[in-house]
Short mmCIF file of C-alpha atoms in Angstrom, two decimals:
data_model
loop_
_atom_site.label_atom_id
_atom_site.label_comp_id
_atom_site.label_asym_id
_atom_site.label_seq_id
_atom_site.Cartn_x
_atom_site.Cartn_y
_atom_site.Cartn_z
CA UNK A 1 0.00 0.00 0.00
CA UNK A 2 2.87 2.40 0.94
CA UNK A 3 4.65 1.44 -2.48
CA UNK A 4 1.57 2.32 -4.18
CA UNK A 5 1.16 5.63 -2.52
CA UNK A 6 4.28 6.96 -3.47
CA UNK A 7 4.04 5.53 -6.87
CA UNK A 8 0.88 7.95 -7.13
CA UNK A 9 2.93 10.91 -5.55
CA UNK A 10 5.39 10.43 -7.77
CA UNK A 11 3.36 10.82 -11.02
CA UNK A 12 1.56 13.73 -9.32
CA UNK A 13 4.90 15.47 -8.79
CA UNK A 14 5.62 14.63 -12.22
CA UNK A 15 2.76 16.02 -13.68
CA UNK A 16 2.85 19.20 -11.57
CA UNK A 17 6.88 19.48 -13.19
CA UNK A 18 5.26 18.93 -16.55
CA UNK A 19 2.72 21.31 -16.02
CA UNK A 20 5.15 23.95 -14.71
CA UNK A 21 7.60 23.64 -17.66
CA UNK A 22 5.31 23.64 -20.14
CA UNK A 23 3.95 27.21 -19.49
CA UNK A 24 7.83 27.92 -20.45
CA UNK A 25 9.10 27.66 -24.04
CA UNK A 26 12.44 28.22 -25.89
CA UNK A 27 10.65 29.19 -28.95
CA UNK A 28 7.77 31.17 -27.37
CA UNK A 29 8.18 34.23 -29.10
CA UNK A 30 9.78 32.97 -32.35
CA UNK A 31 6.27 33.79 -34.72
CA UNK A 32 5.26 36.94 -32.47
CA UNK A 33 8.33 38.91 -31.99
CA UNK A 34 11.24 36.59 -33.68
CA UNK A 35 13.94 40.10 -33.01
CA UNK A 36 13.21 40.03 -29.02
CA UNK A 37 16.32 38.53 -28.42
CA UNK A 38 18.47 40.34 -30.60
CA UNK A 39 17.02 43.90 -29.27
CA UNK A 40 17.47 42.23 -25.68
CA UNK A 41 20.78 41.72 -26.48
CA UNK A 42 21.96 45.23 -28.23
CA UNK A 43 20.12 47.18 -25.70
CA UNK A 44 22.42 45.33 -22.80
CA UNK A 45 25.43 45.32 -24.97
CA UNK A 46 25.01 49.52 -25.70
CA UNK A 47 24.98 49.73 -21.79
CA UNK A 48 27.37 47.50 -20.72
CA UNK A 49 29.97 49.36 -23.14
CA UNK A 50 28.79 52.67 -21.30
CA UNK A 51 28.78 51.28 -17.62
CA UNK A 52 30.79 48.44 -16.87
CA UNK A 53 28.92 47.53 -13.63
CA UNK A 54 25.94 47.07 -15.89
CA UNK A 55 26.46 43.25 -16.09
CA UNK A 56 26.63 42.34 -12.42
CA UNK A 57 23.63 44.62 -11.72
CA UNK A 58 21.54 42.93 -14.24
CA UNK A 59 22.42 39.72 -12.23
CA UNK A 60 21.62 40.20 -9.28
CA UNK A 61 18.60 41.70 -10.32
CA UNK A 62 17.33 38.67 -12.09
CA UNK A 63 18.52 36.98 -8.46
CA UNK A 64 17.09 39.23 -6.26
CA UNK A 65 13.58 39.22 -8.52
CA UNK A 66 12.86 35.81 -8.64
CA UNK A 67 13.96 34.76 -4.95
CA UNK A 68 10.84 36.75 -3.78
CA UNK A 69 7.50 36.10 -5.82
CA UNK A 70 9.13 34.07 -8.46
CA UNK A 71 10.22 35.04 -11.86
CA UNK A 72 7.42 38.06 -12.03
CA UNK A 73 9.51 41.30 -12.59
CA UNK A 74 8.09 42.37 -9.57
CA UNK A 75 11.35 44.01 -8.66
CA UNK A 76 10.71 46.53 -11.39
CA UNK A 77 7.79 48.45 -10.44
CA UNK A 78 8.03 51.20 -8.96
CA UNK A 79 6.47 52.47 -5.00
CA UNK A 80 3.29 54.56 -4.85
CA UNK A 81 1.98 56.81 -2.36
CA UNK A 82 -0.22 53.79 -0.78
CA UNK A 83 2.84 50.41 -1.58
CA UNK A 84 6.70 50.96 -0.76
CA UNK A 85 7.80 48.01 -3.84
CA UNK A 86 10.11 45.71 -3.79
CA UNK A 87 12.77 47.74 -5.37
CA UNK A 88 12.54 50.35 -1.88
CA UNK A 89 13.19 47.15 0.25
CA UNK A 90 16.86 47.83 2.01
CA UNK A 91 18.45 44.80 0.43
CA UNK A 92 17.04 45.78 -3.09
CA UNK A 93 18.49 49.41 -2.49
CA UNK A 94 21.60 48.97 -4.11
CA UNK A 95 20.27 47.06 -7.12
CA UNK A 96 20.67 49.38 -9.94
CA UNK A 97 20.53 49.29 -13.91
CA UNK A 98 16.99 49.32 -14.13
CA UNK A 99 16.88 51.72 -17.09
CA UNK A 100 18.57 49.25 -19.15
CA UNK A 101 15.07 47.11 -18.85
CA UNK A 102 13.44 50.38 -19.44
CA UNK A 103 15.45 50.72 -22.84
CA UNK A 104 14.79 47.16 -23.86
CA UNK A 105 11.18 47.25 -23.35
CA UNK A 106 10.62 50.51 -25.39
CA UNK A 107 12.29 49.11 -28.37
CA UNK A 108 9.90 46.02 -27.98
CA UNK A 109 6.94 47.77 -27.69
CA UNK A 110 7.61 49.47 -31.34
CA UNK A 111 9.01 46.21 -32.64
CA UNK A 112 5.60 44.01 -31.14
CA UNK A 113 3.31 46.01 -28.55
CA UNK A 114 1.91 44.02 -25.88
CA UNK A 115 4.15 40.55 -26.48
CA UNK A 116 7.41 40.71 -24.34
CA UNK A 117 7.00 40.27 -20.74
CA UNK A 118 9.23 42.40 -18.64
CA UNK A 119 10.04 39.25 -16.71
CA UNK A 120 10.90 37.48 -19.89
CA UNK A 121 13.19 40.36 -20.54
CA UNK A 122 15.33 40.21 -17.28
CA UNK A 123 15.77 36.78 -17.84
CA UNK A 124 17.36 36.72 -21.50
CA UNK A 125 19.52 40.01 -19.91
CA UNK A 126 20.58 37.97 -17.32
CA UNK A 127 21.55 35.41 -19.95
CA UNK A 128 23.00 37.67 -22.12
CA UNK A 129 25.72 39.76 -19.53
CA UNK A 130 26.82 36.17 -18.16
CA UNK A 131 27.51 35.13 -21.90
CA UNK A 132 29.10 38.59 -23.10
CA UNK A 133 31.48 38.70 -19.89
CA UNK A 134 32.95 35.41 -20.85
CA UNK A 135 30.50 32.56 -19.39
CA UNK A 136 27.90 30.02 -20.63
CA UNK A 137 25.45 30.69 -22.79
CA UNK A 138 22.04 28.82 -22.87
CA UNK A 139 18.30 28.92 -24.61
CA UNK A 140 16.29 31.00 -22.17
CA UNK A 141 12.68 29.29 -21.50
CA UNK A 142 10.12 32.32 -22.14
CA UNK A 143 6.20 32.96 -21.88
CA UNK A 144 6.47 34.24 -18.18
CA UNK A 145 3.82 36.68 -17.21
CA UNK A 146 4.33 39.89 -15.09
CA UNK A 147 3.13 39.94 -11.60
CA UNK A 148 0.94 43.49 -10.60
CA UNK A 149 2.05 42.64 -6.93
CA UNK A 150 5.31 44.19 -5.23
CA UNK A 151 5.78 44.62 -1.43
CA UNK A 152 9.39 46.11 0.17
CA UNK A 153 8.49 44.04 3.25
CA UNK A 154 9.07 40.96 1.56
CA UNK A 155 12.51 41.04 0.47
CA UNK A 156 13.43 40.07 4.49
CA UNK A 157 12.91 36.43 2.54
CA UNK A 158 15.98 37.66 0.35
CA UNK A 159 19.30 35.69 1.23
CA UNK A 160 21.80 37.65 3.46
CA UNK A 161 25.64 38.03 3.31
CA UNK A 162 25.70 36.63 6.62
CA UNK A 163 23.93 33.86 5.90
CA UNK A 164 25.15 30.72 7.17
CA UNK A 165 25.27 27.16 4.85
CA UNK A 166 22.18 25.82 6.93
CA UNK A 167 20.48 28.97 6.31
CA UNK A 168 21.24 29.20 2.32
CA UNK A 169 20.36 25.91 2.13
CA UNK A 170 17.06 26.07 3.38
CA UNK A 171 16.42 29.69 1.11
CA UNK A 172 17.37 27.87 -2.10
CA UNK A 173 15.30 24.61 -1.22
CA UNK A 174 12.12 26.46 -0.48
CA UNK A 175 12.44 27.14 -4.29
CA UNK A 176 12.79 23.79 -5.47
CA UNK A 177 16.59 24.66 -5.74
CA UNK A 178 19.52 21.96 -3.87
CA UNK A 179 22.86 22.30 -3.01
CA UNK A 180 24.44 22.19 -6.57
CA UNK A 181 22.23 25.14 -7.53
CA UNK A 182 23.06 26.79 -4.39
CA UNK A 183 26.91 26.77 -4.80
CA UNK A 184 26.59 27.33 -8.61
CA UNK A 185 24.51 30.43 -8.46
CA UNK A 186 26.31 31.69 -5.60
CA UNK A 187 29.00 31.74 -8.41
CA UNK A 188 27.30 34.90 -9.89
CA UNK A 189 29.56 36.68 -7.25
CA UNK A 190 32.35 36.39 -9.55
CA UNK A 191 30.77 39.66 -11.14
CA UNK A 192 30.80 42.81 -9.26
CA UNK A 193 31.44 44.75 -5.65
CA UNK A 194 30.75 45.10 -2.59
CA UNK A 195 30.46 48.36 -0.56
CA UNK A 196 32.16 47.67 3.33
CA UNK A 197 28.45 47.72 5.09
CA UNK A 198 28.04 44.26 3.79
CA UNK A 199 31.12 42.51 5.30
CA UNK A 200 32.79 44.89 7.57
CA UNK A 201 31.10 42.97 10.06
CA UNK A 202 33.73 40.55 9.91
CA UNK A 203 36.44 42.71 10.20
CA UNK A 204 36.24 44.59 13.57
CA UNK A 205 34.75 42.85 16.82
CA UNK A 206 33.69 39.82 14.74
CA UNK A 207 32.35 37.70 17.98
CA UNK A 208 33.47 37.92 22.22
CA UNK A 209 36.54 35.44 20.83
CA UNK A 210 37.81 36.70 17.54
CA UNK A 211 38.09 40.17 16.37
CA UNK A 212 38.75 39.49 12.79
CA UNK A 213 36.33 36.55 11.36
CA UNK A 214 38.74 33.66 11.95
CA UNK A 215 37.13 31.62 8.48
CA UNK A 216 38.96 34.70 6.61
CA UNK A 217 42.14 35.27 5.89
CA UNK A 218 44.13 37.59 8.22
CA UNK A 219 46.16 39.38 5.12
CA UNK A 220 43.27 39.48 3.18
CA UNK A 221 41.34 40.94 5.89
CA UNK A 222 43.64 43.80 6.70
CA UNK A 223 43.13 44.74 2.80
CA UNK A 224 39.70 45.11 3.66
CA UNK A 225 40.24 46.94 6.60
CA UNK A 226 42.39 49.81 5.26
CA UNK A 227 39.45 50.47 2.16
CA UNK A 228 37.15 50.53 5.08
CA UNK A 229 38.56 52.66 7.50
CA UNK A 230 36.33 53.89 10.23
CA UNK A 231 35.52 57.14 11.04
CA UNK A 232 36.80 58.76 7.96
CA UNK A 233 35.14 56.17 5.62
CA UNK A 234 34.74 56.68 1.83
CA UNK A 235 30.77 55.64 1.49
CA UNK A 236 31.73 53.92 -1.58
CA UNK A 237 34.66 52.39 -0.70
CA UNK A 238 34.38 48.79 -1.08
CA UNK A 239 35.78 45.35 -2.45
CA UNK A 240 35.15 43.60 -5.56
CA UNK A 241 33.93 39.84 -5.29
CA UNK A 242 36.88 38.29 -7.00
CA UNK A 243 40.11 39.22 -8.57
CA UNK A 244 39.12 39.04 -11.83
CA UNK A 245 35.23 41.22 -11.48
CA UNK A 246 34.58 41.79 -15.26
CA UNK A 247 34.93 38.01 -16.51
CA UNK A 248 33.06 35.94 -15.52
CA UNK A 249 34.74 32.35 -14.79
CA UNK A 250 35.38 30.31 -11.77
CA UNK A 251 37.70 32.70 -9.89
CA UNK A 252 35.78 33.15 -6.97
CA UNK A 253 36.16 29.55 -6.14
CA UNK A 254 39.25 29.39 -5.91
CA UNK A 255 39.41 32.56 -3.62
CA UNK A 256 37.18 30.50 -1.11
CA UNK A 257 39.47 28.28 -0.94
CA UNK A 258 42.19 30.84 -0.40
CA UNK A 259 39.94 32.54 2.68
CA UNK A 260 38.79 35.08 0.44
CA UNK A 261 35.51 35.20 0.37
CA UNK A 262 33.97 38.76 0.41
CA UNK A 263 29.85 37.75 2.12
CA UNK A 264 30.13 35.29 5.04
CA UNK A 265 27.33 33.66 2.71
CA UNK A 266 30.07 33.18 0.14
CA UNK A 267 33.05 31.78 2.83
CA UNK A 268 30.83 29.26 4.48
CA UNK A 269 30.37 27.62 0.93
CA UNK A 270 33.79 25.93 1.75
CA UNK A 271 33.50 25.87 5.52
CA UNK A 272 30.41 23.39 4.95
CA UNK A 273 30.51 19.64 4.35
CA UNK A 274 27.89 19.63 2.38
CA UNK A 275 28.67 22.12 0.11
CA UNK A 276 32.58 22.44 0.17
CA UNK A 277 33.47 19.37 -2.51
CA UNK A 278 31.60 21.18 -5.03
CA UNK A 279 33.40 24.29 -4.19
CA UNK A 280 36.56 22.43 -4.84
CA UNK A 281 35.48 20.50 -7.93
CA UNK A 282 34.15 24.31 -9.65
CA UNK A 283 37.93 25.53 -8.39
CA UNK A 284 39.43 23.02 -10.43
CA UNK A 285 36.81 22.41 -13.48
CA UNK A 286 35.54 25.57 -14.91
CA UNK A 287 33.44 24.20 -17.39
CA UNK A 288 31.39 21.87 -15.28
CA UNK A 289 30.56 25.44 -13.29
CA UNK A 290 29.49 26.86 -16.38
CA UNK A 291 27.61 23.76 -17.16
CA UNK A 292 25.99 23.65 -13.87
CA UNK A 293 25.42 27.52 -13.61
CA UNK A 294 23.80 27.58 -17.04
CA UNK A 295 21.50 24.58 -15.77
CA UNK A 296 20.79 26.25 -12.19
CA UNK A 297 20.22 29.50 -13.84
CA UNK A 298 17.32 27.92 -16.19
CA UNK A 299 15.86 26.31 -12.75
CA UNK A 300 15.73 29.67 -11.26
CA UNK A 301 14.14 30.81 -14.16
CA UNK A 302 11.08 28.57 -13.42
CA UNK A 303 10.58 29.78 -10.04
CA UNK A 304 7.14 31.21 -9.10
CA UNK A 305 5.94 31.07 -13.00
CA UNK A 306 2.51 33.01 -12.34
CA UNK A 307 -0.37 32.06 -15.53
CA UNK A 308 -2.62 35.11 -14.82
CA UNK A 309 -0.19 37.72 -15.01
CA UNK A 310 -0.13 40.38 -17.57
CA UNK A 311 2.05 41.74 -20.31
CA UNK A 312 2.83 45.13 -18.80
CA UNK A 313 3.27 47.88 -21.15
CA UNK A 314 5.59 49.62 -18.92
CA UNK A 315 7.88 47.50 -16.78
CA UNK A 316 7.79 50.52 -14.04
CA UNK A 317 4.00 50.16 -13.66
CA UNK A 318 0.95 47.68 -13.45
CA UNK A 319 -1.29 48.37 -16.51
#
C-alpha cells in the first residue's frame, strides 16, 4: 500500500513538473516577436559598453527578482503613495541598472506592442551579460507573465551576506533549488562589488573570541580593513567579489578556498561539508561550473511562473 502511494505521488509530482515547464518555451516568441532577443541583447550590450557595472547589476537583479514572488519582474515596479515596492526594500536598495530594462522594453513595444514580458526580458539580460562577460550561454525558456504585486516588506525572505550554509540551504530549497544550484549560483559573485556595510562585520569585533572573522584570511582581511577605515570612511569604498570582477569564470572559487571570500554567505560555501566538494570540484573544473550555472540559472528561471499575469506595457507600472 505504501509502495503504491508513493508511486501515485510520484506521477503527481511529475505532472505538476510537466505542467510547470510547459507554461515555459524556448521558442515562445519565435512567430510573435522573432527580433526580441536580438534587441534584448543590443540594448544590454550599448549599456554594458557605457557602464561596466551594468552586467553584475543585471544579475543580481534577475537573483534578487525571482527569490521573492518568483520570476514576475516584480522588482521593477516602482512604489506609490499607498505600496513601498520591492525595489525600496533595504536589500534591493543597491540594485541598480533598471533603465537598461526600461530601454529594452521601449524598443519592444515598437518592434511588437503588448508581447514581451518584462520578466521574460530580465531573464534573456541575465543570460546575455553572463555570456558577453565570458561565461555560458544557454536557450532562455520564455512565456512568463508579469506579476501586478510588489511589497518592500518581503525582500526580508531575500538571502543575506551573513547567511550561514544551513540557512542558504534552506532559502534555495524552499524554491525547489539543492545544493548544486546553491553553490553554482552563488557563483554569480564572480561579477561585481561590494560596498564595506556588507562585510565589515567581519572585520572589527567579529564575535566575544575573535576580532577578525577567523574563516577569513588575516592578510586578506587587513586589505579590507584599510578600504574601510572607520571614522573617515569613503561611502563607496568597497571590495570587488573576486580578482578578476569583469569576466566571468570560476575565480571566486578558488578565492574561497584561499579565505577570500567577500559575504560570510560566500566563505561558508567551503567551511560546509555539504557544500565544500563542489566548491573544490568548480575551483578546479571551470566548465562543469558553467555547465551547472547555465543549468541552475534555467531552474531559477522557473521559479514562481505566475499564468494570470499580464504583459505590462511599462515594466515601471501595473497596466
Amino acid at each position: 500500500m505504501a509502495d503504491f502511494a508513493s508511486r501515485v505521488l510520484l506521477i503527481a509530482i511529475i505532472i505538476l513538473l510537466s505542467e510547470s515547464e510547459a507554461a515555459l518555451d524556448v521558442h515562445y516568441y519565435d512567430q510573435t516577436c522573432p527580433q526580441a532577443e536580438k534587441l534584448i541583447l543590443d540594448t544590454v550590450r550599448t549599456a554594458s559598453m557605457h557602464d561596466p557595472k551594468v552586467p553584475a547589476r543585471i544579475l543580481r537583479m534577475f537573483f534578487h527578482d525571482c527569490f521573492i514572488r518568483g520570476c514576475d519582474a516584480s522588482i521593477l515596479l516602482d512604489s506609490t503613495p499607498s505600496n513601498q515596492a520591492e525595489k525600496d526594500g533595504p536589500p534591493n536598495i543597491s540594485v541598480r541598472s533598471f533603465y537598461v530594462i526600461d530601454k529594452a522594453k521601449t524598443k519592444l513595444e515598437m518592434a511588437c506592442p503588448r508581447t514581451v514580458s518584462c520578466s521574460d526580458i530580465i531573464a534573456i539580460a541575465a543570460r546575455d551579460v553572463v555570456s558577453m562577460s565570458g561565461g555560458p550561454y544557454w536557450n532562455v525558456l520564455k512565456g512568463r507573465k508579469d506579476g501586478r504585486v510588489s511589497r518592500a516588506n518581503e525582500t526580508i525572505n531575500l538571502p543575506g551576506p551573513t547567511f550561514n550554509a544551513s540557512q542558504l540551504i534552506q532559502s534555495f530549497g524552499k524554491r525547489g533549488l539543492g545544493v548544486w544550484d546553491l553553490v553554482a549560483l552563488s557563483g554569480g559573485h564572480t561579477l561585481g562589488f561590494s560596498h564595506c556595510s556588507s562585510f565589515e562585520g567581519r572585520l572589527r569585533n567579529f564575535s566575544s573570541q575573535h576580532d577578525i572573522d577567523p574563516s577569513m584570511d588575516p592578510l586578506f582581511a587587513e586589505k579590507l580593513k584599510s578600504k574601510c577605515r572607520k571614522p573617515n570612511k569613503d561611502r563607496n569604498a568597497g571590495q570587488f567579489l573576486d580578482s578578476s570582477s569583469s569576466t566571468f569564470d570560476n575565480v571566486y572559487y578558488k578565492q574561497l578556498m584561499a579565505r577570500r571570500g567577500i559575504f560570510e554567505s560566500d566563505q561558508t560555501l567551503f567551511d560546509d561539508y555539504r557544500t565544500k566538494w563542489i566548491v573544490e570540484s568548480f575551483s578546479m573544473d571551470q566548465s562543469l561550473f558553467f555547465k551547472q550555472f547555465a543549468a541552475s540559472m534555467v531552474r531559477l528561471g522557473n521559479v514562481g511562473i505566475i499564468e494570470n499575469g499580464e504583459v505590462r506595457l511599462k515594466c515601471r507600472v501595473v497596466n
